[in-house]
mmCIF file of N, CA and C in Angstrom:
data_model
loop_
_atom_site.group_PDB
_atom_site.id
_atom_site.type_symbol
_atom_site.label_atom_id
_atom_site.label_comp_id
_atom_site.label_asym_id
_atom_site.label_seq_id
_atom_site.Cartn_x
_atom_site.Cartn_y
_atom_site.Cartn_z
ATOM 1 N N MET A 9 24.595 -28.154 18.334
ATOM 2 C CA MET A 9 24.981 -28.249 16.943
ATOM 3 C C MET A 9 25.877 -27.062 16.602
ATOM 4 N N PRO A 10 27.082 -27.281 16.023
ATOM 5 C CA PRO A 10 27.969 -26.180 15.682
ATOM 6 C C PRO A 10 27.392 -25.353 14.539
ATOM 7 N N MET A 11 27.657 -24.058 14.576
ATOM 8 C CA MET A 11 27.180 -23.152 13.550
ATOM 9 C C MET A 11 28.159 -23.125 12.379
ATOM 10 N N PRO A 12 27.660 -23.265 11.139
ATOM 11 C CA PRO A 12 28.573 -23.171 10.002
ATOM 12 C C PRO A 12 29.072 -21.743 9.836
ATOM 13 N N ARG A 13 30.288 -21.618 9.434
ATOM 14 C CA ARG A 13 30.882 -20.304 9.217
ATOM 15 C C ARG A 13 30.810 -19.951 7.736
ATOM 16 N N SER A 14 30.761 -18.644 7.448
ATOM 17 C CA SER A 14 30.767 -18.180 6.071
ATOM 18 C C SER A 14 32.155 -18.328 5.493
ATOM 19 N N THR A 15 32.210 -18.553 4.214
ATOM 20 C CA THR A 15 33.495 -18.605 3.543
ATOM 21 C C THR A 15 33.921 -17.196 3.181
ATOM 22 N N PRO A 16 35.217 -16.953 2.984
ATOM 23 C CA PRO A 16 35.681 -15.604 2.655
ATOM 24 C C PRO A 16 35.010 -15.011 1.429
ATOM 25 N N LYS A 17 34.685 -15.816 0.425
ATOM 26 C CA LYS A 17 34.064 -15.255 -0.767
ATOM 27 C C LYS A 17 32.649 -14.745 -0.492
ATOM 28 N N GLU A 18 32.072 -15.085 0.666
ATOM 29 C CA GLU A 18 30.732 -14.628 1.016
ATOM 30 C C GLU A 18 30.766 -13.444 1.963
ATOM 31 N N SER A 19 31.890 -12.807 2.100
ATOM 32 C CA SER A 19 32.013 -11.733 3.072
ATOM 33 C C SER A 19 31.217 -10.510 2.645
ATOM 34 N N VAL A 20 30.999 -9.616 3.583
ATOM 35 C CA VAL A 20 30.277 -8.382 3.333
ATOM 36 C C VAL A 20 31.014 -7.546 2.299
ATOM 37 N N ASN A 21 32.318 -7.697 2.168
ATOM 38 C CA ASN A 21 33.100 -6.907 1.235
ATOM 39 C C ASN A 21 32.893 -7.319 -0.213
ATOM 40 N N ALA A 22 32.180 -8.392 -0.466
ATOM 41 C CA ALA A 22 31.965 -8.840 -1.836
ATOM 42 C C ALA A 22 30.494 -9.107 -2.107
ATOM 43 N N PRO A 23 29.624 -8.087 -2.018
ATOM 44 C CA PRO A 23 28.199 -8.324 -2.148
ATOM 45 C C PRO A 23 27.759 -8.735 -3.538
ATOM 46 N N ASP A 24 28.530 -8.416 -4.580
ATOM 47 C CA ASP A 24 28.094 -8.829 -5.898
ATOM 48 C C ASP A 24 28.689 -10.169 -6.295
ATOM 49 N N ALA A 25 29.427 -10.810 -5.399
ATOM 50 C CA ALA A 25 29.941 -12.149 -5.650
ATOM 51 C C ALA A 25 28.797 -13.144 -5.528
ATOM 52 N N GLY A 26 28.816 -14.137 -6.353
ATOM 53 C CA GLY A 26 27.751 -15.133 -6.305
ATOM 54 C C GLY A 26 26.874 -15.017 -7.531
ATOM 55 N N GLY A 27 26.178 -16.054 -7.800
ATOM 56 C CA GLY A 27 25.363 -16.096 -8.999
ATOM 57 C C GLY A 27 23.922 -15.726 -8.723
ATOM 58 N N PRO A 28 23.070 -16.065 -9.663
ATOM 59 C CA PRO A 28 21.641 -15.790 -9.484
ATOM 60 C C PRO A 28 21.117 -16.440 -8.211
ATOM 61 N N GLY A 29 20.294 -15.740 -7.520
ATOM 62 C CA GLY A 29 19.721 -16.269 -6.295
ATOM 63 C C GLY A 29 20.545 -16.003 -5.050
ATOM 64 N N ALA A 30 21.695 -15.330 -5.181
ATOM 65 C CA ALA A 30 22.557 -15.094 -4.023
ATOM 66 C C ALA A 30 21.843 -14.250 -2.969
ATOM 67 N N PHE A 31 21.093 -13.240 -3.417
ATOM 68 C CA PHE A 31 20.397 -12.374 -2.465
ATOM 69 C C PHE A 31 19.367 -13.170 -1.669
ATOM 70 N N SER A 32 18.518 -13.917 -2.356
ATOM 71 C CA SER A 32 17.483 -14.666 -1.633
ATOM 72 C C SER A 32 18.098 -15.747 -0.756
ATOM 73 N N GLN A 33 19.204 -16.319 -1.202
ATOM 74 C CA GLN A 33 19.885 -17.323 -0.375
ATOM 75 C C GLN A 33 20.382 -16.686 0.923
ATOM 76 N N ARG A 34 20.982 -15.506 0.827
ATOM 77 C CA ARG A 34 21.479 -14.833 2.034
ATOM 78 C C ARG A 34 20.329 -14.414 2.947
ATOM 79 N N MET A 35 19.224 -13.944 2.372
ATOM 80 C CA MET A 35 18.073 -13.570 3.195
ATOM 81 C C MET A 35 17.503 -14.793 3.913
ATOM 82 N N ASN A 36 17.433 -15.912 3.221
ATOM 83 C CA ASN A 36 16.935 -17.136 3.854
ATOM 84 C C ASN A 36 17.858 -17.594 4.974
ATOM 85 N N ARG A 37 19.170 -17.456 4.768
ATOM 86 C CA ARG A 37 20.110 -17.812 5.834
ATOM 87 C C ARG A 37 19.928 -16.897 7.038
ATOM 88 N N ALA A 38 19.723 -15.609 6.793
ATOM 89 C CA ALA A 38 19.502 -14.679 7.906
ATOM 90 C C ALA A 38 18.250 -15.083 8.684
ATOM 91 N N ARG A 39 17.180 -15.426 7.953
ATOM 92 C CA ARG A 39 15.952 -15.891 8.623
ATOM 93 C C ARG A 39 16.225 -17.134 9.460
ATOM 94 N N HIS A 40 17.031 -18.044 8.917
ATOM 95 C CA HIS A 40 17.394 -19.260 9.647
ATOM 96 C C HIS A 40 18.084 -18.910 10.961
ATOM 97 N N TRP A 41 19.058 -17.979 10.906
ATOM 98 C CA TRP A 41 19.793 -17.610 12.119
ATOM 99 C C TRP A 41 18.877 -16.960 13.150
ATOM 100 N N VAL A 42 17.941 -16.135 12.687
ATOM 101 C CA VAL A 42 17.000 -15.499 13.619
ATOM 102 C C VAL A 42 16.133 -16.566 14.285
ATOM 103 N N GLU A 43 15.654 -17.512 13.494
ATOM 104 C CA GLU A 43 14.859 -18.608 14.068
ATOM 105 C C GLU A 43 15.685 -19.403 15.069
ATOM 106 N N GLN A 44 16.957 -19.602 14.762
ATOM 107 C CA GLN A 44 17.860 -20.324 15.670
ATOM 108 C C GLN A 44 17.971 -19.580 17.002
ATOM 109 N N MET A 45 18.110 -18.266 16.928
ATOM 110 C CA MET A 45 18.198 -17.476 18.161
ATOM 111 C C MET A 45 16.914 -17.560 18.967
ATOM 112 N N GLU A 46 15.785 -17.546 18.285
ATOM 113 C CA GLU A 46 14.501 -17.604 18.980
ATOM 114 C C GLU A 46 14.286 -18.933 19.678
ATOM 115 N N ARG A 47 14.805 -20.017 19.098
ATOM 116 C CA ARG A 47 14.625 -21.349 19.680
ATOM 117 C C ARG A 47 15.580 -21.605 20.840
ATOM 118 N N GLN A 48 16.774 -21.075 20.760
ATOM 119 C CA GLN A 48 17.793 -21.386 21.761
ATOM 120 C C GLN A 48 17.896 -20.276 22.792
ATOM 121 N N THR A 49 17.619 -20.634 24.014
ATOM 122 C CA THR A 49 17.748 -19.660 25.091
ATOM 123 C C THR A 49 18.774 -20.107 26.120
ATOM 124 N N GLU A 50 19.219 -21.355 26.039
ATOM 125 C CA GLU A 50 20.118 -21.895 27.056
ATOM 126 C C GLU A 50 21.586 -21.617 26.785
ATOM 127 N N ASP A 51 22.013 -21.635 25.545
ATOM 128 C CA ASP A 51 23.431 -21.502 25.224
ATOM 129 C C ASP A 51 23.718 -20.120 24.648
ATOM 130 N N LEU A 52 24.291 -19.261 25.452
ATOM 131 C CA LEU A 52 24.584 -17.899 25.034
ATOM 132 C C LEU A 52 25.585 -17.860 23.892
ATOM 133 N N ASP A 53 26.579 -18.731 23.904
ATOM 134 C CA ASP A 53 27.578 -18.750 22.834
ATOM 135 C C ASP A 53 26.931 -19.056 21.479
ATOM 136 N N GLN A 54 26.028 -20.012 21.451
ATOM 137 C CA GLN A 54 25.353 -20.338 20.192
ATOM 138 C C GLN A 54 24.448 -19.197 19.753
ATOM 139 N N ALA A 55 23.770 -18.575 20.697
ATOM 140 C CA ALA A 55 22.902 -17.448 20.356
ATOM 141 C C ALA A 55 23.726 -16.291 19.803
ATOM 142 N N MET A 56 24.881 -16.024 20.394
ATOM 143 C CA MET A 56 25.745 -14.945 19.905
ATOM 144 C C MET A 56 26.280 -15.263 18.516
ATOM 145 N N GLU A 57 26.622 -16.504 18.256
ATOM 146 C CA GLU A 57 27.108 -16.894 16.923
ATOM 147 C C GLU A 57 25.988 -16.767 15.898
ATOM 148 N N ALA A 58 24.785 -17.165 16.264
ATOM 149 C CA ALA A 58 23.643 -17.025 15.356
ATOM 150 C C ALA A 58 23.393 -15.554 15.055
ATOM 151 N N TYR A 59 23.493 -14.706 16.068
ATOM 152 C CA TYR A 59 23.326 -13.261 15.868
ATOM 153 C C TYR A 59 24.397 -12.722 14.925
ATOM 154 N N ARG A 60 25.644 -13.117 15.151
ATOM 155 C CA ARG A 60 26.742 -12.636 14.313
ATOM 156 C C ARG A 60 26.534 -13.065 12.858
ATOM 157 N N GLN A 61 26.139 -14.300 12.654
ATOM 158 C CA GLN A 61 25.908 -14.801 11.304
ATOM 159 C C GLN A 61 24.736 -14.067 10.635
ATOM 160 N N ALA A 62 23.659 -13.860 11.379
ATOM 161 C CA ALA A 62 22.500 -13.150 10.828
ATOM 162 C C ALA A 62 22.889 -11.741 10.425
ATOM 163 N N MET A 63 23.646 -11.051 11.269
ATOM 164 C CA MET A 63 24.065 -9.686 10.948
ATOM 165 C C MET A 63 24.981 -9.657 9.731
ATOM 166 N N GLU A 64 25.849 -10.641 9.597
ATOM 167 C CA GLU A 64 26.733 -10.704 8.424
ATOM 168 C C GLU A 64 25.909 -10.861 7.147
ATOM 169 N N ASP A 65 24.930 -11.760 7.184
ATOM 170 C CA ASP A 65 24.087 -11.957 6.011
ATOM 171 C C ASP A 65 23.242 -10.717 5.716
ATOM 172 N N LEU A 66 22.688 -10.096 6.746
ATOM 173 C CA LEU A 66 21.877 -8.901 6.531
ATOM 174 C C LEU A 66 22.716 -7.734 6.027
ATOM 175 N N ASP A 67 23.926 -7.582 6.529
ATOM 176 C CA ASP A 67 24.812 -6.530 6.024
ATOM 177 C C ASP A 67 25.128 -6.761 4.546
ATOM 178 N N TRP A 68 25.361 -8.024 4.181
ATOM 179 C CA TRP A 68 25.620 -8.357 2.781
ATOM 180 C C TRP A 68 24.425 -7.952 1.922
ATOM 181 N N CYS A 69 23.215 -8.263 2.388
ATOM 182 C CA CYS A 69 22.005 -7.930 1.637
ATOM 183 C C CYS A 69 21.827 -6.417 1.518
ATOM 184 N N ARG A 70 22.083 -5.696 2.594
ATOM 185 C CA ARG A 70 21.979 -4.227 2.543
ATOM 186 C C ARG A 70 22.941 -3.637 1.518
ATOM 187 N N GLU A 71 24.162 -4.141 1.511
ATOM 188 C CA GLU A 71 25.155 -3.644 0.560
ATOM 189 C C GLU A 71 24.761 -4.000 -0.871
ATOM 190 N N TYR A 72 24.238 -5.181 -1.072
ATOM 191 C CA TYR A 72 23.770 -5.613 -2.391
ATOM 192 C C TYR A 72 22.662 -4.677 -2.882
ATOM 193 N N LEU A 73 21.697 -4.375 -2.008
ATOM 194 C CA LEU A 73 20.600 -3.480 -2.365
ATOM 195 C C LEU A 73 21.087 -2.054 -2.612
ATOM 196 N N ARG A 74 22.062 -1.612 -1.829
ATOM 197 C CA ARG A 74 22.610 -0.265 -2.024
ATOM 198 C C ARG A 74 23.254 -0.147 -3.403
ATOM 199 N N LYS A 75 24.027 -1.164 -3.774
ATOM 200 C CA LYS A 75 24.672 -1.144 -5.092
ATOM 201 C C LYS A 75 23.645 -1.240 -6.209
ATOM 202 N N ALA A 76 22.616 -2.031 -6.018
ATOM 203 C CA ALA A 76 21.564 -2.138 -7.024
ATOM 204 C C ALA A 76 20.861 -0.793 -7.197
ATOM 205 N N ARG A 77 20.587 -0.114 -6.089
ATOM 206 C CA ARG A 77 19.943 1.201 -6.152
ATOM 207 C C ARG A 77 20.808 2.187 -6.922
ATOM 208 N N LEU A 78 22.113 2.182 -6.665
ATOM 209 C CA LEU A 78 23.028 3.075 -7.375
ATOM 210 C C LEU A 78 23.030 2.779 -8.873
ATOM 211 N N GLN A 79 22.976 1.512 -9.237
ATOM 212 C CA GLN A 79 22.932 1.152 -10.658
ATOM 213 C C GLN A 79 21.647 1.640 -11.313
ATOM 214 N N VAL A 80 20.526 1.500 -10.610
ATOM 215 C CA VAL A 80 19.249 1.968 -11.148
ATOM 216 C C VAL A 80 19.270 3.482 -11.287
ATOM 217 N N GLU A 81 19.775 4.184 -10.284
ATOM 218 C CA GLU A 81 19.872 5.641 -10.365
ATOM 219 C C GLU A 81 20.738 6.089 -11.531
ATOM 220 N N ALA A 82 21.835 5.375 -11.770
ATOM 221 C CA ALA A 82 22.705 5.704 -12.893
ATOM 222 C C ALA A 82 21.993 5.496 -14.214
ATOM 223 N N LEU A 83 21.196 4.442 -14.325
ATOM 224 C CA LEU A 83 20.426 4.203 -15.544
ATOM 225 C C LEU A 83 19.367 5.270 -15.776
ATOM 226 N N VAL A 84 18.720 5.699 -14.705
ATOM 227 C CA VAL A 84 17.673 6.711 -14.811
ATOM 228 C C VAL A 84 18.275 8.054 -15.226
ATOM 229 N N LYS A 85 19.464 8.355 -14.731
ATOM 230 C CA LYS A 85 20.102 9.641 -15.027
ATOM 231 C C LYS A 85 20.792 9.668 -16.377
ATOM 232 N N SER A 86 21.099 8.513 -16.945
ATOM 233 C CA SER A 86 21.840 8.489 -18.206
ATOM 234 C C SER A 86 20.966 8.982 -19.350
ATOM 235 N N PRO A 87 21.574 9.776 -20.268
ATOM 236 C CA PRO A 87 20.799 10.289 -21.416
ATOM 237 C C PRO A 87 20.460 9.157 -22.383
ATOM 238 N N ASP A 88 19.324 9.296 -23.027
ATOM 239 C CA ASP A 88 18.883 8.258 -23.994
ATOM 240 C C ASP A 88 19.647 8.343 -25.283
#
C-alpha cells in the first residue's frame, strides 16, 4: 500500500497552520506510522517512508509545543 504524502501546508515550517485538533491529528498520524513500521518488516522502502512520515509529524508537534510554551511564558511574564 503506498504511503500518503503530507501536503506543503502541513510542513514542519508551519506548525500553527491548521484548525482545532491539528495537534492531536498529527500525533495520531505519527502513532499510525509507528504502528505501520512495527507491522512491516519485509519492505525496507515502506518502513523508511513510514519512519520519515512519523518524524515529520513528531517534529511538527514538537514545534507546536515549543511555540505554545513560549506563548505561556510570555503571558506569565506580562504585567497585570
